[in-house]
Tab-separated table of C-alpha atoms in Angstrom:
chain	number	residue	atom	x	y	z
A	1	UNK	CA	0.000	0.000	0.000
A	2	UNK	CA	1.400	3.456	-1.149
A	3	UNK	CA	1.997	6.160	1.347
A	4	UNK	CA	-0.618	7.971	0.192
A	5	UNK	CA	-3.278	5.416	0.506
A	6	UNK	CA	-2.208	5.190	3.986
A	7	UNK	CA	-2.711	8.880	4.907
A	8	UNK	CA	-6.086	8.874	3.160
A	9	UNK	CA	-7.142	5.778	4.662
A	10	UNK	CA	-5.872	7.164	8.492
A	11	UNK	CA	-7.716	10.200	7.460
A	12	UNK	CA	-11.019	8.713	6.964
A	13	UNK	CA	-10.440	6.363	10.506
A	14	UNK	CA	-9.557	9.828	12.430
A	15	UNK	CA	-12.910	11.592	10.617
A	16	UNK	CA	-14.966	8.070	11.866
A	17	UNK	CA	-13.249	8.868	15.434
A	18	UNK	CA	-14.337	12.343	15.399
A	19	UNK	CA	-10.419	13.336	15.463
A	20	UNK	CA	-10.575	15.903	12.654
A	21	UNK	CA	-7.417	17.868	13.549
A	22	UNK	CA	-5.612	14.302	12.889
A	23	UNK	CA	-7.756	13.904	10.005
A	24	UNK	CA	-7.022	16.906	8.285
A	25	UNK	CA	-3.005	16.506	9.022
A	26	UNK	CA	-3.297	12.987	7.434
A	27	UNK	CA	-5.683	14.393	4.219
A	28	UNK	CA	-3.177	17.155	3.703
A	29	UNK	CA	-0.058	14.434	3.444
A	30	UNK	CA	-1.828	12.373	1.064
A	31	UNK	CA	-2.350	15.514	-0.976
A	32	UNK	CA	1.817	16.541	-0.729
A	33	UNK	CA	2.503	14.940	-3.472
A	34	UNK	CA	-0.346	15.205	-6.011
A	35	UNK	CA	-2.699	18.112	-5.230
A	36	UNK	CA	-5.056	16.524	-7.408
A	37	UNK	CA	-5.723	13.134	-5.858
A	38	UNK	CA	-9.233	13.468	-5.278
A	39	UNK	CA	-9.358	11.232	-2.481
A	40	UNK	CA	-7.204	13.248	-0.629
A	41	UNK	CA	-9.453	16.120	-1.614
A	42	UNK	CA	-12.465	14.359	-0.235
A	43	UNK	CA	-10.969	13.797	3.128
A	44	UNK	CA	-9.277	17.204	3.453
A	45	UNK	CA	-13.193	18.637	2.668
A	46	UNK	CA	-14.629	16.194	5.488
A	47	UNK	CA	-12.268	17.031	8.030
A	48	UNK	CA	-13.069	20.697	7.809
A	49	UNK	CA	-16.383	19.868	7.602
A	50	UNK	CA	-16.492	18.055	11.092
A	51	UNK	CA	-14.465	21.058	12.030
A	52	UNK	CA	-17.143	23.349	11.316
A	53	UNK	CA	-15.099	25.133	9.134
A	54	UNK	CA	-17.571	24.747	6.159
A	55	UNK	CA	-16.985	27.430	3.836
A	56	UNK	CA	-13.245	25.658	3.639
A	57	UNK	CA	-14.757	22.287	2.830
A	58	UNK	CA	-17.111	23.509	0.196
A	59	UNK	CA	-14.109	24.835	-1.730
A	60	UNK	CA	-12.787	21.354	-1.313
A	61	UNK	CA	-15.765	20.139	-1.944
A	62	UNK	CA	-15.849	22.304	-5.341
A	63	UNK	CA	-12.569	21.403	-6.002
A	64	UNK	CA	-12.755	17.821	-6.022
A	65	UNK	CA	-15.803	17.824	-8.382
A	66	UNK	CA	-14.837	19.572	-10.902
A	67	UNK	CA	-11.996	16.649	-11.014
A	68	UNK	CA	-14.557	13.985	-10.920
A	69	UNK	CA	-18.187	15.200	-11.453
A	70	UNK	CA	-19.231	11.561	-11.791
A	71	UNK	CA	-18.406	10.813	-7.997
A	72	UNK	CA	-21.644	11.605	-5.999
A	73	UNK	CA	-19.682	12.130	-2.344
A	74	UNK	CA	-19.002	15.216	-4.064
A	75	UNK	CA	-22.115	15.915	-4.815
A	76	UNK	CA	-23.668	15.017	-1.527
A	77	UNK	CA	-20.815	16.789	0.436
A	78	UNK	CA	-21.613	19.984	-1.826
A	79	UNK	CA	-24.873	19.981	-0.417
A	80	UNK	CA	-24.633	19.397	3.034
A	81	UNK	CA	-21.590	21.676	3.308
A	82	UNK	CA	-24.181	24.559	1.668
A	83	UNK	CA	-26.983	23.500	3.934
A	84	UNK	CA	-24.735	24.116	6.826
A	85	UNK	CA	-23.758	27.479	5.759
A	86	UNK	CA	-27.193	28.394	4.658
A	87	UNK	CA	-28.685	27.346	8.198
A	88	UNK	CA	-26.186	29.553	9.916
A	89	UNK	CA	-26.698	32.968	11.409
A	90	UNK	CA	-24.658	35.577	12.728
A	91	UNK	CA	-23.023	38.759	11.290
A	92	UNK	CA	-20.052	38.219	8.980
A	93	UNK	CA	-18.270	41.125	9.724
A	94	UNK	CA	-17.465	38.679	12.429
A	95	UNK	CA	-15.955	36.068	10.992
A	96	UNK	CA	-11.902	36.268	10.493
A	97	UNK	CA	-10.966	33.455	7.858
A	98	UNK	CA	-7.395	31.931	8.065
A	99	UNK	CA	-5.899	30.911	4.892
A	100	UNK	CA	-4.990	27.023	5.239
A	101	UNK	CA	-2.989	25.271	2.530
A	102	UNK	CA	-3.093	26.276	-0.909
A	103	UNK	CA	-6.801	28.008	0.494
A	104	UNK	CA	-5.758	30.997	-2.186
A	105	UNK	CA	-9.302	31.388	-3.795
A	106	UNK	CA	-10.526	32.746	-0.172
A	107	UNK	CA	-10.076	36.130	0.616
A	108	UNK	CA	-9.589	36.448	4.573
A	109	UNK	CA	-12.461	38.942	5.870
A	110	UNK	CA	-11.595	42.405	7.382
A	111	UNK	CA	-13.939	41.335	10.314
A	112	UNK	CA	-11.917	40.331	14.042
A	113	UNK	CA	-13.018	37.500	15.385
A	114	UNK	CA	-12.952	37.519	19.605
A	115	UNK	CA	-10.161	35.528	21.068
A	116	UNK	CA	-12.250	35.146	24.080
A	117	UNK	CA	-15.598	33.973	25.160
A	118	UNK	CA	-18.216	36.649	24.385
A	119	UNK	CA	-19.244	37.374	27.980
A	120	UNK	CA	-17.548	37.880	31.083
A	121	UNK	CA	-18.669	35.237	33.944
A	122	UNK	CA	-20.036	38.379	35.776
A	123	UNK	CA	-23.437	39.818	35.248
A	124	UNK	CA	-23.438	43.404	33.855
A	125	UNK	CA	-26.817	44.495	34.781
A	126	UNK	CA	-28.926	46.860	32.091
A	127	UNK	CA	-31.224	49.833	33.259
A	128	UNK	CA	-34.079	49.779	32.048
A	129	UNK	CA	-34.717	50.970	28.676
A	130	UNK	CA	-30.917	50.502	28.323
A	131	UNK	CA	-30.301	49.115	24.656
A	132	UNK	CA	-28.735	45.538	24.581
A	133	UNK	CA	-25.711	45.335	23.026
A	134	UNK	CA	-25.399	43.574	19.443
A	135	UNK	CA	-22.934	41.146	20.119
A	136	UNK	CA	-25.463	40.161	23.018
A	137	UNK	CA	-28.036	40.533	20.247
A	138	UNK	CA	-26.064	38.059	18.625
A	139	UNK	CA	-25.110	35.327	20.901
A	140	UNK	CA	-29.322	35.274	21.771
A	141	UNK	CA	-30.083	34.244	18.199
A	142	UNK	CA	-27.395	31.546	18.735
A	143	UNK	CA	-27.858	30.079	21.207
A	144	UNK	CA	-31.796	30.207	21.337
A	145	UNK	CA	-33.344	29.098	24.176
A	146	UNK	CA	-30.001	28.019	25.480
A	147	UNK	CA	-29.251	31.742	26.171
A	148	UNK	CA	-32.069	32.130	28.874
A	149	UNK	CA	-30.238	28.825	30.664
A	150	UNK	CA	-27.112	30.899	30.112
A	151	UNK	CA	-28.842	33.469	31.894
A	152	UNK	CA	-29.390	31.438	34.590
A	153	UNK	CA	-26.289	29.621	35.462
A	154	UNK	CA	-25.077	33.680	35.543
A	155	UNK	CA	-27.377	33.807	38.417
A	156	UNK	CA	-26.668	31.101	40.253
A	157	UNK	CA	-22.368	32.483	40.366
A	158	UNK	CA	-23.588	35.711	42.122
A	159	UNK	CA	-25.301	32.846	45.075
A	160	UNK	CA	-21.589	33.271	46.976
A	161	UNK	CA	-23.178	30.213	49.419
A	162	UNK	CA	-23.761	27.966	46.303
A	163	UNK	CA	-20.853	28.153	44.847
A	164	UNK	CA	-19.051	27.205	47.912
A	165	UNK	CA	-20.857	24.131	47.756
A	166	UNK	CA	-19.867	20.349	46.391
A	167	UNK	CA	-21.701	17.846	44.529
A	168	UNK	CA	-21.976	13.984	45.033
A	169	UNK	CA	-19.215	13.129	43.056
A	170	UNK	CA	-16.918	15.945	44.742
A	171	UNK	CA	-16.744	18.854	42.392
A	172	UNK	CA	-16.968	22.300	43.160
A	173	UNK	CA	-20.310	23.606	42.144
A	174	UNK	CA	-18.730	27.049	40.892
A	175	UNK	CA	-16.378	25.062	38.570
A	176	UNK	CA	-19.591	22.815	37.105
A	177	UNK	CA	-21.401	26.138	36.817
A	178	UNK	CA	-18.086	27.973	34.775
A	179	UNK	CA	-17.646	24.898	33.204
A	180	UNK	CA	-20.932	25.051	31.718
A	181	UNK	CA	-20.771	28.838	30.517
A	182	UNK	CA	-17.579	28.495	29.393
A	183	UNK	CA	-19.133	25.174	27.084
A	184	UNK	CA	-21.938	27.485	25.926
A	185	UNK	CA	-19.484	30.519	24.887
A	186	UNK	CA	-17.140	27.787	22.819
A	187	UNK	CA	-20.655	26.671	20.943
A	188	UNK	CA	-21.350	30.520	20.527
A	189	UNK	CA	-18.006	31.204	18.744
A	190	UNK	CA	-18.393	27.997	16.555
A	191	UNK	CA	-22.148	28.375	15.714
A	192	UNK	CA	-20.397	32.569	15.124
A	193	UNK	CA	-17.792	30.820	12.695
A	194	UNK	CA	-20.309	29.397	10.457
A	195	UNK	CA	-21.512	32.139	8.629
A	196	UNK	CA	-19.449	32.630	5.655
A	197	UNK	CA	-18.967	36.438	4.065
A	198	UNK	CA	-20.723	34.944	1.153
A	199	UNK	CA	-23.720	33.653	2.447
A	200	UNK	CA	-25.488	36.842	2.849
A	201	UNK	CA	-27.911	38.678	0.221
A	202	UNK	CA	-26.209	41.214	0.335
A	203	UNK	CA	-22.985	39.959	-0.518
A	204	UNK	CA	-24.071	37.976	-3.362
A	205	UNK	CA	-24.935	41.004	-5.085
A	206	UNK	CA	-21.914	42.639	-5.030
A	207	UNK	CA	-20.133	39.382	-6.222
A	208	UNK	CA	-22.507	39.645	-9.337
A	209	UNK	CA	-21.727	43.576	-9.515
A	210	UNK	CA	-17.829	42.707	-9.349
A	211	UNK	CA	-18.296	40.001	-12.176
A	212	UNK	CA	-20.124	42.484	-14.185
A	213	UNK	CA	-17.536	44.844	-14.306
A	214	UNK	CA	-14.515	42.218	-14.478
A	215	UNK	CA	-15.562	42.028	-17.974
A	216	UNK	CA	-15.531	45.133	-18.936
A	217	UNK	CA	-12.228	45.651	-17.310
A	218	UNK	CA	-8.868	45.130	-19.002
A	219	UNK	CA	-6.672	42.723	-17.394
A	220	UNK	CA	-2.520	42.180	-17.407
A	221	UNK	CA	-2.945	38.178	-16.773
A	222	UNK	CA	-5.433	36.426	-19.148
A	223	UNK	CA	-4.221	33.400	-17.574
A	224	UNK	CA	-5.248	34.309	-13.962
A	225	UNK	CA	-8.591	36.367	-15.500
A	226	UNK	CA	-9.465	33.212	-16.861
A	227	UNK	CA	-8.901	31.085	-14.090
A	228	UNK	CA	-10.845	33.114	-11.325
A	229	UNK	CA	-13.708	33.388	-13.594
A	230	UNK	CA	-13.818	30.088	-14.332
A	231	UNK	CA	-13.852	29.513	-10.025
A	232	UNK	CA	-16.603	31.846	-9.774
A	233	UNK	CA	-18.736	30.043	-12.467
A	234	UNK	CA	-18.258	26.454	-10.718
A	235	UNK	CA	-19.142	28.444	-7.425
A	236	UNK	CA	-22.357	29.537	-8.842
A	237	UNK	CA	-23.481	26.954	-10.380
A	238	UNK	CA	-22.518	24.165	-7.077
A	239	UNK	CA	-24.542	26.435	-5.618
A	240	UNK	CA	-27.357	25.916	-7.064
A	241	UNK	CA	-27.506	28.896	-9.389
A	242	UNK	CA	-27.275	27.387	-13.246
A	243	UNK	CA	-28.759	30.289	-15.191
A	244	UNK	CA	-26.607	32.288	-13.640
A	245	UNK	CA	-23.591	30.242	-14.026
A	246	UNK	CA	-24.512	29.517	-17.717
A	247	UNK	CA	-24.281	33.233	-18.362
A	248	UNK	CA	-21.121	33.634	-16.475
A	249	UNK	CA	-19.810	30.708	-19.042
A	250	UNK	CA	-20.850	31.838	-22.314
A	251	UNK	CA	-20.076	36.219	-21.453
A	252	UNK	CA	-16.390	33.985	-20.610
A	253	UNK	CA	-16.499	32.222	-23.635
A	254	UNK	CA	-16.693	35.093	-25.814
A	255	UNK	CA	-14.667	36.872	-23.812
A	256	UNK	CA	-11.707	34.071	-24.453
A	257	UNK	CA	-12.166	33.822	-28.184
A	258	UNK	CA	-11.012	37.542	-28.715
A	259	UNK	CA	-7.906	36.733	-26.957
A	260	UNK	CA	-5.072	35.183	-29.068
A	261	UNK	CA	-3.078	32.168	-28.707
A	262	UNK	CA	0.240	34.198	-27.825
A	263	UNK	CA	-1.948	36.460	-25.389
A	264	UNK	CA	-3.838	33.283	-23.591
A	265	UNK	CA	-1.477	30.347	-23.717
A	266	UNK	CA	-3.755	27.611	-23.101
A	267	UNK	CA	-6.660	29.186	-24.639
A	268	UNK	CA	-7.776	25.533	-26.073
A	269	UNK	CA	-7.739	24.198	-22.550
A	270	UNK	CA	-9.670	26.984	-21.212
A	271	UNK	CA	-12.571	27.166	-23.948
A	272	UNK	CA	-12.568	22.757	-23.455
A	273	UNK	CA	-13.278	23.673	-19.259
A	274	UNK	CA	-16.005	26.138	-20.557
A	275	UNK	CA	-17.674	23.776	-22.644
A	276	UNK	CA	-17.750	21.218	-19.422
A	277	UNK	CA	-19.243	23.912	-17.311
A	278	UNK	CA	-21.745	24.709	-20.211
A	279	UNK	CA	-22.584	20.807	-20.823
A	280	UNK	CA	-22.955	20.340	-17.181
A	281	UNK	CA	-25.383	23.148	-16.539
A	282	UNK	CA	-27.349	22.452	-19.566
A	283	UNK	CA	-27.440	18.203	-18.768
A	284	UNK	CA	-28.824	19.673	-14.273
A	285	UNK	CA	-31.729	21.783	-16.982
A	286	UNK	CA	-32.622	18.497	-18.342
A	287	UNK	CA	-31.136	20.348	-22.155
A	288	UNK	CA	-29.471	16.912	-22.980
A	289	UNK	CA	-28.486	17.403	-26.898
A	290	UNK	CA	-27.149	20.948	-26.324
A	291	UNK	CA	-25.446	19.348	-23.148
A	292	UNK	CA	-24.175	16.548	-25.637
A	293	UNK	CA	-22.572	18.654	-28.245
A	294	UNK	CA	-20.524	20.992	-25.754
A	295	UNK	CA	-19.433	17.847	-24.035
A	296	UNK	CA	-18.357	16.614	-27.545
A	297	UNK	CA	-16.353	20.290	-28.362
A	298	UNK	CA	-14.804	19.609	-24.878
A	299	UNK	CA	-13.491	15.800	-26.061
A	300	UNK	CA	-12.298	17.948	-29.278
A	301	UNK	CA	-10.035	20.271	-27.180
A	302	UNK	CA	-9.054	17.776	-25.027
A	303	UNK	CA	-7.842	15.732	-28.086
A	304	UNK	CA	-6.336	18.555	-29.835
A	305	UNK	CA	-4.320	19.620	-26.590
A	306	UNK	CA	-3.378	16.304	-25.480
A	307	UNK	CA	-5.247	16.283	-22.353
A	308	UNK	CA	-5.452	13.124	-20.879
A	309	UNK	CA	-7.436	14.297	-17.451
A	310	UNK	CA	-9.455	16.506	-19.657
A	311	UNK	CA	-10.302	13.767	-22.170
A	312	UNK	CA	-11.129	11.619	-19.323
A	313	UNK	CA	-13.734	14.059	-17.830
A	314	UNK	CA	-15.120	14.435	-21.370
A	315	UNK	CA	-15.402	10.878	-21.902
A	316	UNK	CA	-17.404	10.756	-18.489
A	317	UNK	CA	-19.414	13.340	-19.267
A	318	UNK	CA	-20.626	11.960	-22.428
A	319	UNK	CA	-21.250	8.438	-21.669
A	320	UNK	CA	-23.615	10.366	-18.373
A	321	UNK	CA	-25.353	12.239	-21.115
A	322	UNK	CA	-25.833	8.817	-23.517
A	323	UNK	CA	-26.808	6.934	-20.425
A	324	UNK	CA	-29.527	9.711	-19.495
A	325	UNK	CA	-30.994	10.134	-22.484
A	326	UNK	CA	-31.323	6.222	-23.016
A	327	UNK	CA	-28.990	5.752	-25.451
A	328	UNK	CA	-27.189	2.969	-23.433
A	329	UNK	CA	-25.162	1.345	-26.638
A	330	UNK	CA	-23.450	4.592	-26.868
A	331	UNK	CA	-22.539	5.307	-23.559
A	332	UNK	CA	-21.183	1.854	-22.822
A	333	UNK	CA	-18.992	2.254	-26.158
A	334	UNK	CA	-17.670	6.068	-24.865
A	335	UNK	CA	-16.896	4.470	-21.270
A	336	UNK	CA	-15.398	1.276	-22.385
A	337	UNK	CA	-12.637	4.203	-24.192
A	338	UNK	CA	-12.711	5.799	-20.758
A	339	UNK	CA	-11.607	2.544	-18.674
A	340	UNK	CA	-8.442	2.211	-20.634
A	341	UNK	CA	-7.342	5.856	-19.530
A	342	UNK	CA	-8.600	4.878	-15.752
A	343	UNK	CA	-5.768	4.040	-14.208
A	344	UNK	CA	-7.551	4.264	-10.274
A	345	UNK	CA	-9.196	1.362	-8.522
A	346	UNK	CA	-12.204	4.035	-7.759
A	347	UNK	CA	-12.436	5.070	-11.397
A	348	UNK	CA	-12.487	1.539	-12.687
A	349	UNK	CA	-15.127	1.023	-9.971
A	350	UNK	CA	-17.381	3.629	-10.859
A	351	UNK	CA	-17.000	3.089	-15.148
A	352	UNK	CA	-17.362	-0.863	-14.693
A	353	UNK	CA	-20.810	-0.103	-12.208
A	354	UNK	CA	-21.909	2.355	-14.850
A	355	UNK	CA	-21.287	0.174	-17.741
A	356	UNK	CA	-22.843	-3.280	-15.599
A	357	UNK	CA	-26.085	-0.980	-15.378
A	358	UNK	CA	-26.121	0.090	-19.210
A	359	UNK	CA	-26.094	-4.045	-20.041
A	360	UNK	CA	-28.779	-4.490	-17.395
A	361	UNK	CA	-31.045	-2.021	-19.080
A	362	UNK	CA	-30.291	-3.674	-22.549
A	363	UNK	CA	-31.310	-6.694	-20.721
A	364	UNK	CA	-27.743	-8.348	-21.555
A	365	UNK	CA	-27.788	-9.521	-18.151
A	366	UNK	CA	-24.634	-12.143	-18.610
A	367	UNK	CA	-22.778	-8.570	-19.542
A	368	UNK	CA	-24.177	-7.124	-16.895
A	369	UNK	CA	-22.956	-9.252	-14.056
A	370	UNK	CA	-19.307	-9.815	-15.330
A	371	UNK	CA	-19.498	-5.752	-15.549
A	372	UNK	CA	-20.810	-5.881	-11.656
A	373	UNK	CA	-17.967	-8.528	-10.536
A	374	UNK	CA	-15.001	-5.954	-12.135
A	375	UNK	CA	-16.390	-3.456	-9.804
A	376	UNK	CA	-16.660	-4.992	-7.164
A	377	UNK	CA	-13.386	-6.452	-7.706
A	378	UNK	CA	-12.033	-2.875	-8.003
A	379	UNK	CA	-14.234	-1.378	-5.250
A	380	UNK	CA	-12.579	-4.277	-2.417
A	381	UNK	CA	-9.151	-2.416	-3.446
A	382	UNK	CA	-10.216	0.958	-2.818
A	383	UNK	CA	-12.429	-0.560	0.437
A	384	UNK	CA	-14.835	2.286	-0.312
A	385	UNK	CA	-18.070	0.197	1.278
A	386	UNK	CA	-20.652	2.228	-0.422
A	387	UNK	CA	-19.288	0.974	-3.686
A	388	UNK	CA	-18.964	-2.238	-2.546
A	389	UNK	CA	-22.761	-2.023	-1.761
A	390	UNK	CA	-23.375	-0.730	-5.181
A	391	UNK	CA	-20.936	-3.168	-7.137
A	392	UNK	CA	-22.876	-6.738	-5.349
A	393	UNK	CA	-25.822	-5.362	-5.946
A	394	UNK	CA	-25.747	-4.805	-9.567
A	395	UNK	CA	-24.143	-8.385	-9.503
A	396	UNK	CA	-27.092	-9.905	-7.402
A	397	UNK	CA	-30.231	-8.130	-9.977
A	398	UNK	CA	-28.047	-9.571	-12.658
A	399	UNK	CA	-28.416	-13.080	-11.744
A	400	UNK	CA	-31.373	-12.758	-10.595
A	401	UNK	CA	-32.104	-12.059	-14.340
A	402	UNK	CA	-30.597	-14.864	-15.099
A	403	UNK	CA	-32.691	-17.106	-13.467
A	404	UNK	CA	-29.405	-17.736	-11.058
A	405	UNK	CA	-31.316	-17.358	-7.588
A	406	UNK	CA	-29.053	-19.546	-5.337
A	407	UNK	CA	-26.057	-17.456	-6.485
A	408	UNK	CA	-28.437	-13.884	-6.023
A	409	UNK	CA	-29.360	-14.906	-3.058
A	410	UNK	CA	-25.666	-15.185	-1.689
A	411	UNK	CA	-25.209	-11.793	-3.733
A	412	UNK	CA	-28.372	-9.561	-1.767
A	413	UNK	CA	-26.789	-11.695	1.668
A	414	UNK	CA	-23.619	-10.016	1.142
A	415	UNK	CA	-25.180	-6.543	-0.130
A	416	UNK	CA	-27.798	-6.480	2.828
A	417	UNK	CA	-24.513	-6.756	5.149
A	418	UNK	CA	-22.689	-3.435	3.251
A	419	UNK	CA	-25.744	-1.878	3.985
A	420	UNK	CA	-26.525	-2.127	7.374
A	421	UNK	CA	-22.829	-1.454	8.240
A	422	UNK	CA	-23.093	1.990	6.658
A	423	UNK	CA	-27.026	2.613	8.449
A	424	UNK	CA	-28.787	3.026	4.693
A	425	UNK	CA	-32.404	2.300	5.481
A	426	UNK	CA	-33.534	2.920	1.857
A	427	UNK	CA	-30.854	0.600	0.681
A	428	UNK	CA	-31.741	-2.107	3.211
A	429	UNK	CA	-35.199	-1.919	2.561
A	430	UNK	CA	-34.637	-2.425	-1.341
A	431	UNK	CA	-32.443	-5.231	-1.240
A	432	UNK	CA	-34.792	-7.134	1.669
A	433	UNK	CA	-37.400	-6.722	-1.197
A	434	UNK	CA	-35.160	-7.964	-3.932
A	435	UNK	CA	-33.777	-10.939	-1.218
A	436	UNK	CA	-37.335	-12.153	-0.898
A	437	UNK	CA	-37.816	-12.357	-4.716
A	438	UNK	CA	-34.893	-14.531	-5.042
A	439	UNK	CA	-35.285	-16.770	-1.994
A	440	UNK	CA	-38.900	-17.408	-3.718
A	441	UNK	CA	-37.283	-18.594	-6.947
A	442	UNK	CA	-34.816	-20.593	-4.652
A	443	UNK	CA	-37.651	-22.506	-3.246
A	444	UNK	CA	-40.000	-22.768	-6.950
């Protein structure tokens, strides 16, 4: 096992553990090497995640699927790192961003963040009328109803015959009671940390008001031009905003083609990432032949630059569309040219499952199932257990097909086991169904 596989695997056993500070130091070795390995990537966005530092692991998140938009723990981690910033509150002049890593497409905020808890231990009563202070204002809409309890233990410090006291298991009562405070103000300053400069209305607009004028502005680097807008498009459109994104993409696109070879040195691999963003956008808005053709424009750059990573993407991209659209002949053809560039045990997992599912809809179930044992073959290297789930099952339905039920039955057994290790009720209730079938044709 490679070095790398080590740190990403520690990673993901210190993330389990709840040891994110370990799992982020072991993510961050496994990317040293290759800041592209997208498991690495992954990890490094989950650790920050469990962190709470979520506007970090979105840009990881971002980051590691516009590698592989075929993967969906990008997807999924996309979405629940945006639900957690959405869900936050707070001000974000408050929030002081530290630039981890290569972190260089955040901006660290103006704002100060407190070193210390937000209140004193001491009660500073108000007169009445007296106008509470905002950062009080604040810490009430964080904490809730947990602010009155606050209150409360602030009450019980100033009881000088309390405190003095000692509970049943021999601790001071005035430590439990600071103890408990002091837990509340450390859940303040987290819950504080969550809201990202970004989040806000108000912010968003003048992000589209500084893209507005960014093209109307002359710049001295077409390279880094390029490149920022291009991190701004996938930012709008992972977050859920594809009209806007698909505007962003074609103003670039125009934008690019005025620019000359000498001017833009990898002008062919820029307009090829523009046609992915386009394709993608357009295949989310259900637009599957327009999707189709820029997907195809992005194999042609790809080819004409000799791009391997970008001809793999492509190659994904357009077997997806094929595969959506029902076309399954097609996009078993385009991904059987994709395996032979694959050259990871995930990738080979994923393009063998994806193929395995294309022969089960043509109802070439034999194909189907000697698809479904290469990945799962692949998927017990990479020890990834939701593709292991995935991989058994498509080899279970398969034989199940086939009329095989003694063998689908061991299949569903083994699947049923994948899935209630990783807790999937919808899974477990699925293949139960499925199990049933087959036992049925066991016993016929």
């Amino acid at each position: 096992m490679s070095k790398l596989s080590r740190a990403f695997l520690r990673s993901r056993c210190y993330v389990k553990l709840g040891d994110a500070k370990r799992a982020l130091q072991d993510a961050e070795a496994s990317l040293k090497d290759n800041k592209e390995f997208f498991k690495g990537l992954y990890q490094k966005a989950e650790a920050l995640y469990t962190m709470g530092d979520f506007e970090f692991a979105l840009v990881y998140y971002h980051r590691g699927h516009k590698l592989r938009p075929e993967l969906q723990e990008f997807r999924l981690g996309i979405q629940k790192a945006q639900e957690a910033i959405d869900n936050s509150v707070g001000s974000p002049s408050s929030v002081k961003l530290k630039t981890k890593g290569d972190l260089s497409v955040i901006h660290k905020s103006n704002g100060v963040h407190p070193k210390h808890p937000i209140h004193s231990h001491k009660k500073h009563p108000r007169q009445h009328g007296q106008k509470v202070p905002k950062i009080e204002k604040t810490a009430k809409q964080l904490l809730g109803e947990l602010y009155n309890d606050r209150e409360y233990l602030e009450k019980l410090l100033q009881d000088e015959d309390l405190i003095k006291g000692k509970i049943r298991t021999g601790e001071n009562v005035q430590d439990l009671i600071e103890g408990c405070i002091s837990y509340l103000d450390t859940r303040t300053e987290f819950w504080q940390q969550q809201k990202p400069i970004y989040a806000r209305q108000r912010d968003r607009r003048l992000m589209q008001q500084q893209w507005n004028r960014a093209f109307h502005k002359p710049t001295s680097n077409p390279g880094r031009y390029c490149e920022t807008r291009q991190e701004e498009i996938d930012a709008a459109f992972s977050a859920g905003n594809v009209d806007s994104s698909l505007k962003m993409a074609h103003e670039l696109m125009k934008a690019v083609h005025t620019m000359s070879d000498k001017v833009l040195l990898n002008k062919k691999e820029v307009l090829g990432n523009l046609h992915s963003c386009i394709g993608n956008a357009l295949m989310d808005i259900g637009k599957m032949e327009k999707a189709l053709y820029h997907h195809k424009k992005e194999l042609e750059f790809a080819k004409q630059g000799d791009q391997t990573e970008s001809k793999s993407r492509a190659l994904d991209n357009i077997g997806r569309v094929y595969a959506r659209i029902g076309k399954f002949q097609q996009a078993i053809e385009v991904w059987e040219e994709r395996v032979s560039l694959a050259s990871d045990p995930l990738e080979k997992t994923w393009l063998f499952h994806e193929i395995g599912r294309c022969y089960l809809e043509l109802k070439r179930y034999a194909e189907a199932r000697d698809y479904g044992l290469l990945s799962s073959e692949a998927a017990d290297e990479t020890s990834d257990m939701r593709w292991q789930l995935n991989a058994i099952v498509l080899v279970a339905q398969a034989e199940l097909k086939l009329g095989n039920y003694t063998a689908s039955v061991v299949h569903f057994e083994r699947a049923l086991d994948w899935a209630n290790m990783l807790q999937d009720d919808t899974a477990i209730e699925g293949i139960q169904k499925a199990l049933r079938e087959a036992r049925e044709g066991v016993t016929q």
